[in-house]
mmCIF file with all atom_site columns, C-alpha atoms in Angstrom:
data_model
loop_
_atom_site.group_PDB
_atom_site.id
_atom_site.type_symbol
_atom_site.label_atom_id
_atom_site.label_alt_id
_atom_site.label_comp_id
_atom_site.label_asym_id
_atom_site.label_entity_id
_atom_site.label_seq_id
_atom_site.pdbx_PDB_ins_code
_atom_site.Cartn_x
_atom_site.Cartn_y
_atom_site.Cartn_z
_atom_site.occupancy
_atom_site.B_iso_or_equiv
_atom_site.pdbx_formal_charge
_atom_site.auth_seq_id
_atom_site.auth_comp_id
_atom_site.auth_asym_id
_atom_site.auth_atom_id
_atom_site.pdbx_PDB_model_num
ATOM 1   C CA . TYR A 1 1   ? 118.711 148.595 129.372 1.00 67.00 ? 709 TYR A CA 1
ATOM 2   C CA . GLN A 1 2   ? 115.635 147.333 127.620 1.00 90.00 ? 710 GLN A CA 1
ATOM 3   C CA . VAL A 1 3   ? 114.894 144.576 125.152 1.00 94.00 ? 711 VAL A CA 1
ATOM 4   C CA . ALA A 1 4   ? 112.015 144.357 122.674 1.00 94.00 ? 712 ALA A CA 1
ATOM 5   C CA . ILE A 1 5   ? 110.769 141.234 120.941 1.00 96.00 ? 713 ILE A CA 1
ATOM 6   C CA . LEU A 1 6   ? 108.956 140.978 117.618 1.00 96.00 ? 714 LEU A CA 1
ATOM 7   C CA . PRO A 1 7   ? 107.365 137.527 117.232 1.00 96.00 ? 715 PRO A CA 1
ATOM 8   C CA . TYR A 1 8   ? 106.292 136.619 113.707 1.00 95.00 ? 716 TYR A CA 1
ATOM 9   C CA . THR A 1 9   ? 104.890 133.764 111.669 1.00 95.00 ? 717 THR A CA 1
ATOM 10  C CA . ILE A 1 10  ? 105.666 132.766 108.102 1.00 93.00 ? 718 ILE A CA 1
ATOM 11  C CA . ASP A 1 11  ? 103.086 131.600 105.567 1.00 90.00 ? 719 ASP A CA 1
ATOM 12  C CA . THR A 1 12  ? 103.428 128.584 103.265 1.00 90.00 ? 720 THR A CA 1
ATOM 13  C CA . LYS A 1 13  ? 105.159 130.749 100.615 1.00 87.00 ? 721 LYS A CA 1
ATOM 14  C CA . GLY A 1 14  ? 107.871 131.826 103.070 1.00 84.00 ? 722 GLY A CA 1
ATOM 15  C CA . LEU A 1 15  ? 106.531 135.363 103.449 1.00 85.00 ? 723 LEU A CA 1
ATOM 16  C CA . LEU A 1 16  ? 105.793 137.269 106.651 1.00 90.00 ? 724 LEU A CA 1
ATOM 17  C CA . ASP A 1 17  ? 102.262 136.415 107.706 1.00 92.00 ? 725 ASP A CA 1
ATOM 18  C CA . LYS A 1 18  ? 101.419 137.538 111.243 1.00 94.00 ? 726 LYS A CA 1
ATOM 19  C CA . ILE A 1 19  ? 103.180 139.785 113.747 1.00 94.00 ? 727 ILE A CA 1
ATOM 20  C CA . GLY A 1 20  ? 102.847 139.189 117.481 1.00 93.00 ? 728 GLY A CA 1
ATOM 21  C CA . VAL A 1 21  ? 101.976 142.281 119.501 1.00 91.00 ? 729 VAL A CA 1
ATOM 22  C CA . ILE A 1 22  ? 100.705 143.241 122.900 1.00 90.00 ? 730 ILE A CA 1
ATOM 23  C CA . LYS A 1 23  ? 98.041  145.750 123.785 1.00 85.00 ? 731 LYS A CA 1
ATOM 24  C CA . ASP A 1 24  ? 99.497  148.264 126.198 1.00 80.00 ? 732 ASP A CA 1
ATOM 25  C CA . TYR A 1 25  ? 97.970  151.352 127.775 1.00 78.00 ? 733 TYR A CA 1
ATOM 26  C CA . ASN A 1 26  ? 98.960  154.724 126.322 1.00 77.00 ? 734 ASN A CA 1
ATOM 27  C CA . PHE A 1 27  ? 98.724  157.192 129.213 1.00 82.00 ? 735 PHE A CA 1
ATOM 28  C CA . VAL A 1 28  ? 98.967  160.231 126.923 1.00 82.00 ? 736 VAL A CA 1
ATOM 29  C CA . PHE A 1 29  ? 95.946  159.313 124.782 1.00 80.00 ? 737 PHE A CA 1
ATOM 30  C CA . GLU A 1 30  ? 94.267  157.312 127.573 1.00 83.00 ? 738 GLU A CA 1
ATOM 31  C CA . GLU A 1 31  ? 93.615  154.272 125.393 1.00 81.00 ? 739 GLU A CA 1
ATOM 32  C CA . TYR A 1 32  ? 95.090  150.878 124.592 1.00 80.00 ? 740 TYR A CA 1
ATOM 33  C CA . ASP A 1 33  ? 97.266  150.439 121.535 1.00 81.00 ? 741 ASP A CA 1
ATOM 34  C CA . TYR A 1 34  ? 99.442  147.743 119.972 1.00 84.00 ? 742 TYR A CA 1
ATOM 35  C CA . THR A 1 35  ? 103.194 147.676 120.600 1.00 87.00 ? 743 THR A CA 1
ATOM 36  C CA . LEU A 1 36  ? 106.100 145.254 120.764 1.00 91.00 ? 744 LEU A CA 1
ATOM 37  C CA . ILE A 1 37  ? 106.683 142.930 123.671 1.00 93.00 ? 745 ILE A CA 1
ATOM 38  C CA . HIS A 1 38  ? 109.269 144.693 125.804 1.00 91.00 ? 746 HIS A CA 1
ATOM 39  C CA . GLY A 1 39  ? 110.923 144.633 129.191 1.00 92.00 ? 747 GLY A CA 1
ATOM 40  C CA . TYR A 1 40  ? 114.079 145.252 131.153 1.00 92.00 ? 748 TYR A CA 1
ATOM 41  C CA . ILE A 1 41  ? 117.219 143.133 131.210 1.00 90.00 ? 749 ILE A CA 1
ATOM 42  C CA . SER A 1 42  ? 117.929 141.967 134.753 1.00 91.00 ? 750 SER A CA 1
ATOM 43  C CA . GLN A 1 43  ? 121.252 141.118 136.359 1.00 88.00 ? 751 GLN A CA 1
ATOM 44  C CA . ASP A 1 44  ? 120.146 137.461 136.489 1.00 91.00 ? 752 ASP A CA 1
ATOM 45  C CA . ASP A 1 45  ? 119.974 137.290 132.683 1.00 89.00 ? 753 ASP A CA 1
ATOM 46  C CA . GLY A 1 46  ? 123.198 135.921 131.237 1.00 87.00 ? 754 GLY A CA 1
ATOM 47  C CA . THR A 1 47  ? 122.713 137.668 127.878 1.00 91.00 ? 755 THR A CA 1
ATOM 48  C CA . ASP A 1 48  ? 120.270 139.966 126.132 1.00 91.00 ? 756 ASP A CA 1
ATOM 49  C CA . LEU A 1 49  ? 118.871 136.930 124.303 1.00 93.00 ? 757 LEU A CA 1
ATOM 50  C CA . VAL A 1 50  ? 118.195 135.143 127.602 1.00 93.00 ? 758 VAL A CA 1
ATOM 51  C CA . ALA A 1 51  ? 116.339 138.253 128.750 1.00 94.00 ? 759 ALA A CA 1
ATOM 52  C CA . ALA A 1 52  ? 114.362 138.358 125.495 1.00 95.00 ? 760 ALA A CA 1
ATOM 53  C CA . ASN A 1 53  ? 113.279 134.726 125.884 1.00 94.00 ? 761 ASN A CA 1
ATOM 54  C CA . ARG A 1 54  ? 112.323 135.295 129.535 1.00 94.00 ? 762 ARG A CA 1
ATOM 55  C CA . ILE A 1 55  ? 110.204 138.317 128.612 1.00 94.00 ? 763 ILE A CA 1
ATOM 56  C CA . LEU A 1 56  ? 108.609 136.437 125.699 1.00 94.00 ? 764 LEU A CA 1
ATOM 57  C CA . TYR A 1 57  ? 107.812 133.510 128.015 1.00 93.00 ? 765 TYR A CA 1
ATOM 58  C CA . ASP A 1 58  ? 106.089 135.873 130.461 1.00 91.00 ? 766 ASP A CA 1
ATOM 59  C CA . VAL A 1 59  ? 103.740 136.939 127.666 1.00 90.00 ? 767 VAL A CA 1
ATOM 60  C CA . ILE A 1 60  ? 103.111 133.789 125.586 1.00 91.00 ? 768 ILE A CA 1
ATOM 61  C CA . GLY A 1 61  ? 103.818 131.106 128.184 1.00 89.00 ? 769 GLY A CA 1
ATOM 62  C CA . THR A 1 62  ? 106.247 129.198 125.961 1.00 89.00 ? 770 THR A CA 1
ATOM 63  C CA . ASN A 1 63  ? 110.051 129.087 125.753 1.00 90.00 ? 771 ASN A CA 1
ATOM 64  C CA . VAL A 1 64  ? 111.523 129.408 122.273 1.00 93.00 ? 772 VAL A CA 1
ATOM 65  C CA . THR A 1 65  ? 114.827 127.668 122.902 1.00 90.00 ? 773 THR A CA 1
ATOM 66  C CA . ASN A 1 66  ? 115.900 126.982 119.308 1.00 92.00 ? 774 ASN A CA 1
ATOM 67  C CA . ALA A 1 67  ? 118.490 129.670 118.537 1.00 91.00 ? 775 ALA A CA 1
ATOM 68  C CA . ASP A 1 68  ? 117.710 129.358 114.805 1.00 93.00 ? 776 ASP A CA 1
ATOM 69  C CA . ASN A 1 69  ? 114.290 130.909 115.496 1.00 95.00 ? 777 ASN A CA 1
ATOM 70  C CA . TRP A 1 70  ? 115.828 134.097 116.907 1.00 96.00 ? 778 TRP A CA 1
ATOM 71  C CA . MET A 1 71  ? 117.216 137.007 114.909 1.00 96.00 ? 779 MET A CA 1
ATOM 72  C CA . TYR A 1 72  ? 119.050 140.052 116.262 1.00 96.00 ? 780 TYR A CA 1
ATOM 73  C CA . LEU A 1 73  ? 117.686 143.190 114.599 1.00 95.00 ? 781 LEU A CA 1
ATOM 74  C CA . GLY A 1 74  ? 120.077 145.671 116.218 1.00 92.00 ? 782 GLY A CA 1
ATOM 75  C CA . SER A 1 75  ? 119.710 148.376 118.815 1.00 90.00 ? 783 SER A CA 1
ATOM 76  C CA . LEU A 1 76  ? 117.364 151.328 118.538 1.00 86.00 ? 784 LEU A CA 1
ATOM 77  C CA . TYR A 1 77  ? 117.495 154.661 120.341 1.00 81.00 ? 785 TYR A CA 1
ATOM 78  C CA . ASN A 1 78  ? 114.473 156.816 121.011 1.00 71.00 ? 786 ASN A CA 1
ATOM 79  C CA . ASN A 1 79  ? 116.491 159.998 120.359 1.00 68.00 ? 787 ASN A CA 1
ATOM 80  C CA . LEU A 1 80  ? 119.976 161.023 119.274 1.00 68.00 ? 788 LEU A CA 1
ATOM 81  C CA . SER A 1 81  ? 121.101 162.102 122.734 1.00 65.00 ? 789 SER A CA 1
ATOM 82  C CA . SER A 1 82  ? 120.174 158.787 124.366 1.00 68.00 ? 790 SER A CA 1
ATOM 83  C CA . ASP A 1 83  ? 122.886 156.407 125.528 1.00 70.00 ? 791 ASP A CA 1
ATOM 84  C CA . SER A 1 84  ? 120.368 153.712 126.477 1.00 78.00 ? 792 SER A CA 1
ATOM 85  C CA . GLY A 1 85  ? 119.616 151.525 123.486 1.00 82.00 ? 793 GLY A CA 1
ATOM 86  C CA . ILE A 1 86  ? 116.725 149.132 123.121 1.00 90.00 ? 794 ILE A CA 1
ATOM 87  C CA . THR A 1 87  ? 118.000 145.757 121.943 1.00 93.00 ? 795 THR A CA 1
ATOM 88  C CA . LEU A 1 88  ? 115.618 144.357 119.348 1.00 95.00 ? 796 LEU A CA 1
ATOM 89  C CA . TYR A 1 89  ? 115.054 140.675 118.529 1.00 96.00 ? 797 TYR A CA 1
ATOM 90  C CA . ALA A 1 90  ? 112.670 138.967 116.136 1.00 96.00 ? 798 ALA A CA 1
ATOM 91  C CA . VAL A 1 91  ? 111.555 135.413 116.807 1.00 97.00 ? 799 VAL A CA 1
ATOM 92  C CA . ASP A 1 92  ? 109.870 132.975 114.435 1.00 96.00 ? 800 ASP A CA 1
ATOM 93  C CA . VAL A 1 93  ? 106.940 131.406 116.297 1.00 95.00 ? 801 VAL A CA 1
ATOM 94  C CA . THR A 1 94  ? 105.363 129.745 113.244 1.00 94.00 ? 802 THR A CA 1
ATOM 95  C CA . ASN A 1 95  ? 105.493 126.234 114.698 1.00 88.00 ? 803 ASN A CA 1
ATOM 96  C CA . THR A 1 96  ? 105.438 127.257 118.360 1.00 87.00 ? 804 THR A CA 1
ATOM 97  C CA . GLN A 1 97  ? 102.521 126.246 120.559 1.00 82.00 ? 805 GLN A CA 1
ATOM 98  C CA . ILE A 1 98  ? 101.330 129.465 122.166 1.00 82.00 ? 806 ILE A CA 1
ATOM 99  C CA . LYS A 1 99  ? 99.176  129.048 125.241 1.00 71.00 ? 807 LYS A CA 1
ATOM 100 C CA . GLU A 1 100 ? 95.825  130.722 125.327 1.00 62.00 ? 808 GLU A CA 1
ATOM 101 C CA . THR A 1 101 ? 95.668  133.944 127.316 1.00 54.00 ? 809 THR A CA 1
ATOM 102 C CA . GLU A 1 102 ? 93.372  132.321 129.876 1.00 53.00 ? 810 GLU A CA 1
ATOM 103 C CA . GLU A 1 103 ? 95.930  129.585 130.591 1.00 47.00 ? 811 GLU A CA 1
ATOM 104 C CA . ILE A 1 104 ? 98.724  131.997 131.484 1.00 47.00 ? 812 ILE A CA 1
ATOM 105 C CA . GLU A 1 105 ? 96.684  134.869 132.871 1.00 49.00 ? 813 GLU A CA 1
ATOM 106 C CA . GLU A 1 106 ? 97.098  135.014 136.616 1.00 50.00 ? 814 GLU A CA 1
ATOM 107 C CA . ASN A 1 107 ? 95.912  138.554 137.197 1.00 46.00 ? 815 ASN A CA 1
ATOM 108 C CA . GLN A 1 108 ? 94.011  141.314 135.466 1.00 46.00 ? 816 GLN A CA 1
ATOM 109 C CA . ASN A 1 109 ? 97.186  143.306 134.704 1.00 56.00 ? 817 ASN A CA 1
ATOM 110 C CA . LYS A 1 110 ? 98.556  140.665 132.311 1.00 61.00 ? 818 LYS A CA 1
ATOM 111 C CA . VAL A 1 111 ? 99.284  142.110 128.888 1.00 71.00 ? 819 VAL A CA 1
ATOM 112 C CA . LYS A 1 112 ? 97.141  140.827 126.044 1.00 82.00 ? 820 LYS A CA 1
ATOM 113 C CA . PHE A 1 113 ? 99.042  139.063 123.236 1.00 88.00 ? 821 PHE A CA 1
ATOM 114 C CA . ASN A 1 114 ? 97.569  139.057 119.740 1.00 89.00 ? 822 ASN A CA 1
ATOM 115 C CA . PHE A 1 115 ? 98.648  138.398 116.180 1.00 92.00 ? 823 PHE A CA 1
ATOM 116 C CA . LEU A 1 116 ? 98.154  141.124 113.573 1.00 91.00 ? 824 LEU A CA 1
ATOM 117 C CA . ASP A 1 117 ? 98.263  140.604 109.853 1.00 91.00 ? 825 ASP A CA 1
ATOM 118 C CA . SER A 1 118 ? 101.656 141.938 108.735 1.00 86.00 ? 826 SER A CA 1
ATOM 119 C CA . SER A 1 119 ? 99.977  144.270 106.223 1.00 84.00 ? 827 SER A CA 1
ATOM 120 C CA . LYS A 1 120 ? 98.381  146.215 109.101 1.00 84.00 ? 828 LYS A CA 1
ATOM 121 C CA . VAL A 1 121 ? 101.679 147.055 110.817 1.00 85.00 ? 829 VAL A CA 1
ATOM 122 C CA . ILE A 1 122 ? 102.483 150.111 108.727 1.00 82.00 ? 830 ILE A CA 1
ATOM 123 C CA . SER A 1 123 ? 99.435  151.910 110.131 1.00 80.00 ? 831 SER A CA 1
ATOM 124 C CA . THR A 1 124 ? 100.926 151.959 113.654 1.00 80.00 ? 832 THR A CA 1
ATOM 125 C CA . ASP A 1 125 ? 101.969 155.157 115.420 1.00 77.00 ? 833 ASP A CA 1
ATOM 126 C CA . ASP A 1 126 ? 104.520 153.305 117.574 1.00 81.00 ? 834 ASP A CA 1
ATOM 127 C CA . MET A 1 127 ? 108.008 154.057 116.185 1.00 83.00 ? 835 MET A CA 1
ATOM 128 C CA . LEU A 1 128 ? 109.642 151.079 117.932 1.00 84.00 ? 836 LEU A CA 1
ATOM 129 C CA . PHE A 1 129 ? 107.072 148.714 116.466 1.00 87.00 ? 837 PHE A CA 1
ATOM 130 C CA . LEU A 1 130 ? 107.385 150.230 112.999 1.00 89.00 ? 838 LEU A CA 1
ATOM 131 C CA . ALA A 1 131 ? 111.204 150.262 113.048 1.00 89.00 ? 839 ALA A CA 1
ATOM 132 C CA . GLY A 1 132 ? 111.358 146.651 114.201 1.00 91.00 ? 840 GLY A CA 1
ATOM 133 C CA . PHE A 1 133 ? 108.937 145.531 111.516 1.00 92.00 ? 841 PHE A CA 1
ATOM 134 C CA . LEU A 1 134 ? 110.815 147.419 108.781 1.00 92.00 ? 842 LEU A CA 1
ATOM 135 C CA . ARG A 1 135 ? 114.096 145.781 109.809 1.00 92.00 ? 843 ARG A CA 1
ATOM 136 C CA . LEU A 1 136 ? 112.452 142.349 109.781 1.00 93.00 ? 844 LEU A CA 1
ATOM 137 C CA . PHE A 1 137 ? 110.741 143.050 106.456 1.00 92.00 ? 845 PHE A CA 1
ATOM 138 C CA . ASN A 1 138 ? 114.077 144.174 104.989 1.00 91.00 ? 846 ASN A CA 1
ATOM 139 C CA . TYR A 1 139 ? 115.656 140.861 106.015 1.00 90.00 ? 847 TYR A CA 1
ATOM 140 C CA . PHE A 1 140 ? 112.916 138.892 104.231 1.00 86.00 ? 848 PHE A CA 1
ATOM 141 C CA . TYR A 1 141 ? 113.063 141.170 101.177 1.00 85.00 ? 849 TYR A CA 1
ATOM 142 C CA . VAL A 1 142 ? 116.842 140.849 100.806 1.00 85.00 ? 850 VAL A CA 1
ATOM 143 C CA . SER A 1 143 ? 116.647 137.081 101.400 1.00 80.00 ? 851 SER A CA 1
ATOM 144 C CA . SER A 1 144 ? 114.030 136.720 98.650  1.00 77.00 ? 852 SER A CA 1
ATOM 145 C CA . LEU A 1 145 ? 116.322 138.470 96.152  1.00 75.00 ? 853 LEU A CA 1
ATOM 146 C CA . LYS A 1 146 ? 119.087 135.911 96.622  1.00 68.00 ? 854 LYS A CA 1
#
């Protein structure tokens, strides 16, 4: 099974501000493109959330141990005949110290972490990225109505 992580920041008005993404190589189009942080759950991980934090740490170099910062966004499937879901988490990294890429980069194959303005997300071609963002956006929209 896989897990995907959608880091985000909130602005001073409580709205989604930035979305954390990685640049990964698309072998079909032979170019780099933005996608969610993702990885596989190992047998050493006690829960999916432990796996998500481990995978996030590998990319940003910081543990986000406060459970209040994490939000389960559900499981996604890449097609209707799949029995292997992708567990999706969002994590608020607004007040999290993220190490610079140079500090955590040990080799040339390290994925590149960036923040995108949340308004740019809808232009992505990555369905996992778009679905995760829409679920997170829906949470903020519904919360703002209350």
